[in-house]
Coordinates of C-alpha atoms and ligand atoms in Angstrom, one line a residue:
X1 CA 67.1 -26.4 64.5
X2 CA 68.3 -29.4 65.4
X3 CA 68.0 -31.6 68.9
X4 CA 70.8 -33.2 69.1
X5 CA 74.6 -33.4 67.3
X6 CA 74.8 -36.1 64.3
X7 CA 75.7 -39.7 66.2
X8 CA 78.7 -41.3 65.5
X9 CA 78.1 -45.0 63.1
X10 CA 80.1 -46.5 66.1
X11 CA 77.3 -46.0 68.3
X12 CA 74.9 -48.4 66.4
X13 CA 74.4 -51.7 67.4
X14 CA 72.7 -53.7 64.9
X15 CA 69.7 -55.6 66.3
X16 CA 70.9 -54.2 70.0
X17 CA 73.5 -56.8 70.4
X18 CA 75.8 -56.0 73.2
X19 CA 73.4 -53.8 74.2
X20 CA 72.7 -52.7 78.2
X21 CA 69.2 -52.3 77.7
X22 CA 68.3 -51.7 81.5
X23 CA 68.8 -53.0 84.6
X24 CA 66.5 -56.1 86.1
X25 CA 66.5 -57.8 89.4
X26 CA 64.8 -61.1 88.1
X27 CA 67.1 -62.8 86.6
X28 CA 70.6 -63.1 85.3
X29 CA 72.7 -64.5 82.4
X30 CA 76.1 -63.4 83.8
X31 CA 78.3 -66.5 84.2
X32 CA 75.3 -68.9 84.5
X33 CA 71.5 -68.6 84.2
X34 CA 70.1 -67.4 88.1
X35 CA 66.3 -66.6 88.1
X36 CA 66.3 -64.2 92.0
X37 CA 69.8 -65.4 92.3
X38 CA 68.8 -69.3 92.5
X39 CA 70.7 -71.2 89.9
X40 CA 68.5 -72.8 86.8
X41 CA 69.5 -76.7 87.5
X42 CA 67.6 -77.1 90.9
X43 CA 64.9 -74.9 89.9
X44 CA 64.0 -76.6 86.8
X45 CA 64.7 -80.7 88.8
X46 CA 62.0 -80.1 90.9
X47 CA 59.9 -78.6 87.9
X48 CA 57.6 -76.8 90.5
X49 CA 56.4 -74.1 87.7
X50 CA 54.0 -72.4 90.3
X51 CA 57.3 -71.9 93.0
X52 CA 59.3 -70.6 90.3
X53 CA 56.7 -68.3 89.4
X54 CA 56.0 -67.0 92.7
X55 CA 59.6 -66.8 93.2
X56 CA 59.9 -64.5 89.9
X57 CA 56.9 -62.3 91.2
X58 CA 57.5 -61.9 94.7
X59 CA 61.5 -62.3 94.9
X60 CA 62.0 -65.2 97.2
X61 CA 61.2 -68.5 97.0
X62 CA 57.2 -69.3 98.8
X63 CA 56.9 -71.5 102.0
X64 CA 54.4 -74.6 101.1
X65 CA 51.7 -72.4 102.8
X66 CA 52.8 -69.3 100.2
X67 CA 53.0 -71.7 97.4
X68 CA 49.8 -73.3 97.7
X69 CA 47.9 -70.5 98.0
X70 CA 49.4 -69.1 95.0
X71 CA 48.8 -72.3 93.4
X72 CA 45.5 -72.3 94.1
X73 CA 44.3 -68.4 92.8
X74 CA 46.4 -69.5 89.7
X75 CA 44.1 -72.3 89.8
X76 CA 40.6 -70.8 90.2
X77 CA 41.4 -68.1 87.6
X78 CA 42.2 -71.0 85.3
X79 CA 38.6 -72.0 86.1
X80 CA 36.9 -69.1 86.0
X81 CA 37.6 -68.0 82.6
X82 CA 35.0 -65.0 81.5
X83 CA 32.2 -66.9 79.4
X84 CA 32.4 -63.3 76.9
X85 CA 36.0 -64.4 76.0
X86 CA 35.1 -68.1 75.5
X87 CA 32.5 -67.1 73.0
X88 CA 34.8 -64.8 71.2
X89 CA 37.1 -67.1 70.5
X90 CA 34.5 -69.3 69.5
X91 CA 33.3 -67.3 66.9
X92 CA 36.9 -66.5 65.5
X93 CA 37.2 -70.6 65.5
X94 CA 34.1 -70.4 63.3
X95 CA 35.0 -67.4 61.1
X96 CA 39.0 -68.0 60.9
X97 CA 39.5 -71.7 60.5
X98 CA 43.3 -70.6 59.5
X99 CA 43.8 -68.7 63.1
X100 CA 46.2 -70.6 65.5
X101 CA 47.0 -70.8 68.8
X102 CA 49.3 -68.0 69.0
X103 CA 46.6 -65.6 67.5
X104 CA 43.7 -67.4 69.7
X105 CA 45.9 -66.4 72.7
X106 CA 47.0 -62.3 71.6
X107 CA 43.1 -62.0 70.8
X108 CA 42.1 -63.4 74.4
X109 CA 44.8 -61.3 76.5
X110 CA 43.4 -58.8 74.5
X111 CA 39.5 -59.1 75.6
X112 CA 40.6 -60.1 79.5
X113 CA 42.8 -56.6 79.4
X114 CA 39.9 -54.9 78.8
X115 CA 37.4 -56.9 81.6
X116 CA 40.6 -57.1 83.8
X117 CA 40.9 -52.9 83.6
X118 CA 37.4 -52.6 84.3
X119 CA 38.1 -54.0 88.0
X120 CA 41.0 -53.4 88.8
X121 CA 43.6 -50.5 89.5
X122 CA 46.8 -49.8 88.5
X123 CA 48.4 -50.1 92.1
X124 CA 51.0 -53.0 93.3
X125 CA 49.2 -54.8 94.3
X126 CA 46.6 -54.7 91.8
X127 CA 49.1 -55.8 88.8
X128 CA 50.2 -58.8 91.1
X129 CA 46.9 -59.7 91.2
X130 CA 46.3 -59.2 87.5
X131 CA 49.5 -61.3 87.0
X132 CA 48.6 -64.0 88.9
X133 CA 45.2 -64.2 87.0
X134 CA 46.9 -64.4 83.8
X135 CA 49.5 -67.2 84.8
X136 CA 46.1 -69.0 85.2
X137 CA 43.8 -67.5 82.3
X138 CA 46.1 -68.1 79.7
X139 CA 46.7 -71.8 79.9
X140 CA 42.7 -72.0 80.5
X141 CA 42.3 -69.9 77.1
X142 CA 44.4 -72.3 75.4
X143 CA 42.9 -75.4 76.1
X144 CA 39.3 -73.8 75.6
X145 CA 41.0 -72.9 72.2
X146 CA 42.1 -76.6 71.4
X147 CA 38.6 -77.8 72.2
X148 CA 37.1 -75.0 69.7
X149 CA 39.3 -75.5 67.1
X150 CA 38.4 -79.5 67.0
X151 CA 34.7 -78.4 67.6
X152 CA 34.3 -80.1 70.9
X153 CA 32.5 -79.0 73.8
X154 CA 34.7 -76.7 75.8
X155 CA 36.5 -79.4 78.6
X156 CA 36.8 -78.2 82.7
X157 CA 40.2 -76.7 83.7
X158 CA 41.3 -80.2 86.1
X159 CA 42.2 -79.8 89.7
X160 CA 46.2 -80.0 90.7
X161 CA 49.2 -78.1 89.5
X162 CA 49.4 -76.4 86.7
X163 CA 51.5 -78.4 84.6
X164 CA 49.7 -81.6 85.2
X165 CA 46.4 -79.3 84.6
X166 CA 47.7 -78.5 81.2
X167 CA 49.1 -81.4 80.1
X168 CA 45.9 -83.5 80.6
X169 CA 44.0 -80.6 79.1
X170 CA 46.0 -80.7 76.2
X171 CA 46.2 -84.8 75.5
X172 CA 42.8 -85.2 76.9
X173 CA 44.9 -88.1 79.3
X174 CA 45.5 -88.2 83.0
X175 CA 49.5 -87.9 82.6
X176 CA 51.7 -90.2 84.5
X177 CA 53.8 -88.6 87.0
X178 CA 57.2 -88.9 85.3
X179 CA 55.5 -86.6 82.0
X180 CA 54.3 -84.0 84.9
X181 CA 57.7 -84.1 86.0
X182 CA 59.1 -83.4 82.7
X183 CA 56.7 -80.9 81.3
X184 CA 57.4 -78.8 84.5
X185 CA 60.4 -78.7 84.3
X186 CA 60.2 -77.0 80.2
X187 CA 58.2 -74.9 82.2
X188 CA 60.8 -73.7 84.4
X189 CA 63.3 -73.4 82.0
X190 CA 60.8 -71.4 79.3
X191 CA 59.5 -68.9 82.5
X192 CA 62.4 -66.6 82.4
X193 CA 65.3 -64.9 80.2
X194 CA 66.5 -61.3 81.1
X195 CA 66.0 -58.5 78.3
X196 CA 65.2 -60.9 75.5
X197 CA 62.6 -60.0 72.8
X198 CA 59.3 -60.7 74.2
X199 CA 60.0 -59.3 77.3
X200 CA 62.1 -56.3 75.9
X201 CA 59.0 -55.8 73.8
X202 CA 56.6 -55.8 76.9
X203 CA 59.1 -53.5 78.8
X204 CA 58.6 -51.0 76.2
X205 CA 55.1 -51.2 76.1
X206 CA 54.5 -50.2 79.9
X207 CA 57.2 -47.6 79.5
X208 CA 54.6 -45.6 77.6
X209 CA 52.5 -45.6 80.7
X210 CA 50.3 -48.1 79.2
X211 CA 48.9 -51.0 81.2
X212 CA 50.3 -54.8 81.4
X213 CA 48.0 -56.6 79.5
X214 CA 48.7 -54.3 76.1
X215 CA 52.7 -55.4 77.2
X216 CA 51.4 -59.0 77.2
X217 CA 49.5 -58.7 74.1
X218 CA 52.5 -57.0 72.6
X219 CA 54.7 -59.5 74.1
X220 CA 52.9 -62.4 72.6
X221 CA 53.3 -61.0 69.3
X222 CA 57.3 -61.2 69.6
X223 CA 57.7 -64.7 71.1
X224 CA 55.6 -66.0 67.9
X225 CA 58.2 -65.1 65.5
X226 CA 60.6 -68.5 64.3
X227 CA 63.6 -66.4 65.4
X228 CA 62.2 -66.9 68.9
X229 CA 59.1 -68.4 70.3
X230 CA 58.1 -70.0 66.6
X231 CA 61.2 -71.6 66.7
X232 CA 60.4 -75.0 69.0
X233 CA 57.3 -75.5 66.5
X234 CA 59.6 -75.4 63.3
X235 CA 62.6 -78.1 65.3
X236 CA 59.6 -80.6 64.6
X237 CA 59.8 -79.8 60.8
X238 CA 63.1 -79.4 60.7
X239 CA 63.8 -82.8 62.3
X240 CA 60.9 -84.6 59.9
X241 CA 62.0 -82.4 57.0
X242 CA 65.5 -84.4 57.5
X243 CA 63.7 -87.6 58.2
X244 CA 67.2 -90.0 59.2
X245 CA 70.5 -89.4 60.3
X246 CA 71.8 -90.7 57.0
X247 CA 70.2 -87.5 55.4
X248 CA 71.4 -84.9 58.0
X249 CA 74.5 -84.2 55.9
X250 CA 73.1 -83.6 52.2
X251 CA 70.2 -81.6 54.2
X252 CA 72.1 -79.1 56.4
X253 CA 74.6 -78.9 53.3
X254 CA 71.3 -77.6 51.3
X255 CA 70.4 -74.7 54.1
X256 CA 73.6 -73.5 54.3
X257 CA 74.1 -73.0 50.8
X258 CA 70.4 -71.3 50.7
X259 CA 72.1 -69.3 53.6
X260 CA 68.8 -70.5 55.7
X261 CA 69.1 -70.9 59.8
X262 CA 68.6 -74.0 61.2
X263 CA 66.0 -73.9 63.5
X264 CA 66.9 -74.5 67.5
X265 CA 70.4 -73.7 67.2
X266 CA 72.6 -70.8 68.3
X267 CA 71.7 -68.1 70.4
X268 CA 72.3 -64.1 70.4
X269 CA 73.6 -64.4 74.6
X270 CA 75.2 -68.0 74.8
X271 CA 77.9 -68.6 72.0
X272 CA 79.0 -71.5 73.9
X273 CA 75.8 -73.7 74.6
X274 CA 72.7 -72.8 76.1
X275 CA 72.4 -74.3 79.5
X276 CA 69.0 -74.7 79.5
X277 CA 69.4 -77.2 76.3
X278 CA 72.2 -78.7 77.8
X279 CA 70.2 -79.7 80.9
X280 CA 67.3 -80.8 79.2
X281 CA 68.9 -82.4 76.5
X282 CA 69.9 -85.0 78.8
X283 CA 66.4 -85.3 80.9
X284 CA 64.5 -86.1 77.3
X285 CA 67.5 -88.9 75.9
X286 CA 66.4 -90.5 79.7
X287 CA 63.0 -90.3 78.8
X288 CA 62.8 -91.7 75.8
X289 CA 65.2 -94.2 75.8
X290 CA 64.0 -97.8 75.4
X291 CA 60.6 -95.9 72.9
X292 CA 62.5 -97.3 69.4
X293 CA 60.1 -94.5 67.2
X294 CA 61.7 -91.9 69.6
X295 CA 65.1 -93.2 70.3
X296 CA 65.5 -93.1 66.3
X297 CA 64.7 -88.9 67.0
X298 CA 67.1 -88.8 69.2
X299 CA 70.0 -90.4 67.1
X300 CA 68.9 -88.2 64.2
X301 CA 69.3 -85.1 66.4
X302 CA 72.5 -86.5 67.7
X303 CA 73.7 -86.3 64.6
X304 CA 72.4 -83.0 63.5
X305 CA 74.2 -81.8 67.2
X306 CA 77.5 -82.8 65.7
X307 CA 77.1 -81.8 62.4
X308 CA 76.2 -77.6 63.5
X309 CA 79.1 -77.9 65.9
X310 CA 82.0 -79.2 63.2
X311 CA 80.3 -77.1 60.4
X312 CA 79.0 -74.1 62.0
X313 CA 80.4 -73.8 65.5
X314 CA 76.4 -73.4 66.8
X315 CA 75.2 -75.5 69.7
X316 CA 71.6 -75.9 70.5
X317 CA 69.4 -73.7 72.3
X318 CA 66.3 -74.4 74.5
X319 CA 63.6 -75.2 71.4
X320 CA 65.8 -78.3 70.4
X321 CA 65.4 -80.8 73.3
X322 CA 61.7 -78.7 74.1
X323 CA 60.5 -79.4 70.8
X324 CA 61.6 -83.3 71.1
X325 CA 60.0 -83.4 74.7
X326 CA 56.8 -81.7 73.8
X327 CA 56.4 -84.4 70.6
X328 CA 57.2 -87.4 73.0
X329 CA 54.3 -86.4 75.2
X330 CA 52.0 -86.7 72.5
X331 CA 51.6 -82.6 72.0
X332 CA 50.6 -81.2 68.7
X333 CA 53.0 -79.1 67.1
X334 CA 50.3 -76.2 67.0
X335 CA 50.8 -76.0 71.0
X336 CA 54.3 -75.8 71.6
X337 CA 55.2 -72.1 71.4
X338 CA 51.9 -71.5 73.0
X339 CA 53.3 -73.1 75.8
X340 CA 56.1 -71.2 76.0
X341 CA 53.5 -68.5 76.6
X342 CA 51.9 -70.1 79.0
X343 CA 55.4 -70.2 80.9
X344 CA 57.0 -67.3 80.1
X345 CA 53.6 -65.5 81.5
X346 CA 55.8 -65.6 84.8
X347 CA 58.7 -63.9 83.7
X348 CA 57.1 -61.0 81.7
X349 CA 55.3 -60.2 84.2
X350 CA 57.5 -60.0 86.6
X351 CA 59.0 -57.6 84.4
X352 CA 56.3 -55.5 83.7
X353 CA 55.8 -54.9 87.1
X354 CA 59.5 -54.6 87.6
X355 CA 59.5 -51.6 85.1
X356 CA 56.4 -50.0 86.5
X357 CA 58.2 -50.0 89.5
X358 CA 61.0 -47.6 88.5
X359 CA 59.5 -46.5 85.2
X360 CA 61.4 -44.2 82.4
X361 CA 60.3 -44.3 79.4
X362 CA 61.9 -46.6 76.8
X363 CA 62.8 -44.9 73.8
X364 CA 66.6 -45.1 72.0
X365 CA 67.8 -43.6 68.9
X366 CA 68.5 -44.6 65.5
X367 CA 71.4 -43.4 63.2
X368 CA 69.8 -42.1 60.0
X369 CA 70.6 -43.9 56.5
X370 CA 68.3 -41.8 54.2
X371 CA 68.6 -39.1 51.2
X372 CA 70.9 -36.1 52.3
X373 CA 69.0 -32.9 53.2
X374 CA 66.8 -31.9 49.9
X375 CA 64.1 -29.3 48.9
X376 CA 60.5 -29.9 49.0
X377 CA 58.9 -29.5 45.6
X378 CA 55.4 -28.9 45.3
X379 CA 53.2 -31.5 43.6
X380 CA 51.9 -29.5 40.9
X381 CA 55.7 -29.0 40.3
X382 CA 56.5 -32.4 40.5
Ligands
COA1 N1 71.8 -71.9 61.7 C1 72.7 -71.5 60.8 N2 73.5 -70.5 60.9 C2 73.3 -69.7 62.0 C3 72.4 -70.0 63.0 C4 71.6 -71.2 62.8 N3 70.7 -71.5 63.7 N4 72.4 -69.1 64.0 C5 73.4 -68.2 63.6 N5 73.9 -68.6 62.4 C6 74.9 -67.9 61.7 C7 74.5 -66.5 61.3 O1 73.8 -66.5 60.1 C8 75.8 -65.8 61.2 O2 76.4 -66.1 60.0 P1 77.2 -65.0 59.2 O3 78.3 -64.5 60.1 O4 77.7 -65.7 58.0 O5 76.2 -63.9 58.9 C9 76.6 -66.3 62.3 O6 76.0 -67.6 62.6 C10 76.5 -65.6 63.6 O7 75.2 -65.3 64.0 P2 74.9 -64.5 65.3 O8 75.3 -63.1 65.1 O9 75.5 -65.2 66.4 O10 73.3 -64.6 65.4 P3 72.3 -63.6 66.1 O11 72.7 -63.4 67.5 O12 72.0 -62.4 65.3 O13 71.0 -64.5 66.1 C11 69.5 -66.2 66.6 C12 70.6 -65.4 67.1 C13 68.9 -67.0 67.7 C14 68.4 -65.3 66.0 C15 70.0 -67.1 65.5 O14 71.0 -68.0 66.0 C16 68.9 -68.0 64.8 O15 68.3 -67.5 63.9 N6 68.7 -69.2 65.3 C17 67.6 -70.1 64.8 C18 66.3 -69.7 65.4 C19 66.2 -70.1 66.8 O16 66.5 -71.3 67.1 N7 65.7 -69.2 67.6 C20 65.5 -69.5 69.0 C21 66.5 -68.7 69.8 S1 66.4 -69.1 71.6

């Protein structure tokens, strides 16, 4: 018996490109990048991370009242990190020197799922509330991380927004204003992105029926791959692997030969620039103008810009500037796609709740490749 007729090969989309996965209400890539129907350029000047976030979870933008109140729940979760989760993670510092950020983080959104479903219901409500947590748990879990993995005592979560929070968390340095500035604004642009992988993945997830912080755990998974999240920690190697403009050439001539992909360059959506790299592109060149270690960066990714566009007809995409701006502020390499977690938190959840809202289960087809129709043969026969 079968279930359905034999699909036709001109049904298959390889890796879903083209694809309309869904529908989504948070934010759209049609014509220009609009998180809620707000265009991406003011959002990310004022690099408010905890307005955009509200703004992704409720719909509209918050009033100051709205917005620091959100800010500050975001902020006391960040502080109130369950002590059971901080001493997992510091025995998997102990026992897995090799474990990383990324796997520090999936573990711990793991272990606060299941305290998290202990308290709380499955209403609303309850997942905003659960969301809002983890927009302030995570970053918390990765700074606690950073301290294990160096084996120093576990640092407070600091008063304030969340990107200045972070950022002196995670260079042990009060930041000067201009680096907040900056650093929110990566935040703003990471927060959000339609159906891509992560948040496709996390989509799925919930579909089942299952509850958000398996979607986030699943979700983390995704973004860690170089073909997406990975991808702003290997623009560092990429650009010291290359070490001078001079060498760009001879070095990009060697990838594509090996057939490799550069890392930080084109993008499944935007085959004509990425906004977002566009836009920050410019705000790192400004802020590291007149630094001579960091200028010579720049020129050397200058030069690898115009090389992928006359060779390859790629421009870059958001992990090129993000990786540049992340190294100017004195970040290790090993936090930069946990960052984008920490960001992105916004945006999947938004979506997760967005899915539970008006729930069908996620589950497309494939067009099988395998052996034609055959008899089984029993193994003492075989
Ligand atoms: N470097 C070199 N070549 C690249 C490339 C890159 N960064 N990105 C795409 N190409 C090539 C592909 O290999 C392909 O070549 P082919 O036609 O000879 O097979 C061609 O350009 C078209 O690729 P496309 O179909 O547009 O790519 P995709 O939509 O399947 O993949 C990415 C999109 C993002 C996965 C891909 O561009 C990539 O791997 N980029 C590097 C990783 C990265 O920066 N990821 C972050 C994304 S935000």
């Amino acid at each position: 018996m079968t279930t359905s007729a034999p699909l036709s090969p001109d049904a298959f989309a390889r890796g879903l490109a083209g694809i309309v996965a869904g529908r989504t209400a948070i934010s759209s890539l049609e014509g220009d990048l609009r998180y809620r129907g707000y265009a991406i350029e003011p959002l990310a000047r004022a690099g408010d991370f905890e307005e955009v976030a509200f703004l992704l979870l409720h719909g509209e933008l918050p009033t100051r009242a709205e917005r620091d109140a959100f800010a500050a729940r975001v902020s006391a979760a960040a502080r109130a990190l369950e002590p059971a989760v901080i001493e997992a993670l510091a025995r998997l510092a102990t026992a897995c020197p090799s474990a990383t950020p990324m796997d520090a983080l999936r573990t711990g959104v793991s272990m606060l799922g299941q305290i998290e479903r202990d308290a709380l219901p499955g209403s609303r409500e309850a997942l905003l509330t659960q969301a809002e947590r983890l927009l302030g748990q995570v970053p918390a879990l990765l700074a606690v991380w950073c301290d294990l993995a160096a084996g120093r005592p576990v640092g407070p979560w600091p008063d304030g927004p969340l990107a200045a929070a972070l950022l002196q968390r995670l260079t042990g340095r009060t930041p000067p204003a201009d680096h907040v500035q900056i650093f929110g604004t990566t935040l703003v642009l990471y927060a959000e992105h339609e159906f891509n992988a992560s948040t496709f993945t996390a989509r799925t997830i919930v579909s089942t029926g299952s509850d958000m912080h398996s979607g986030i755990t699943g979700a983390i998974g995704a973004l860690k791959g170089p073909l997406h999240g990975g991808a702003n920690e290997q623009v560092l190697e990429v650009l010291a692997a290359i070490g001078s403009a001079e060498r760009a050439e001879a070095w990009l001539a060697e990838q594509f030969a090996a057939k490799r992909v550069v890392m930080g360059f084109g993008h499944r959506v935007y085959k004509d620039g990425d906004v977002r790299a566009k836009l920050l592109g410019t705000m790192c060149r400004a802020m590291t103008g007149g630094d001579p270690g960091a200028e010579a960066l720049e020129q050397l990714a200058e030069r690898v810009e115009s090389l992928m566009l006359d060779r390859k007809q790629l421009k870059p995409n958001l992990d090129w500037p993000a990786a540049r701006v992340y190294h100017a502020l004195g970040l290790p390499v090993a936090v930069f796609t946990p960052i984008f977690v920490v960001a992105r938190m916004s945006g999947w959840t938004a979506h997760i709740i967005e899915q539970i809202g008006d729930n069908r289960l996620i589950r497309p087809l494939s067009l099988y490749c395998g052996p034609a129709a055959r008899d089984y043969v029993p193994i003492a026969a075989r």
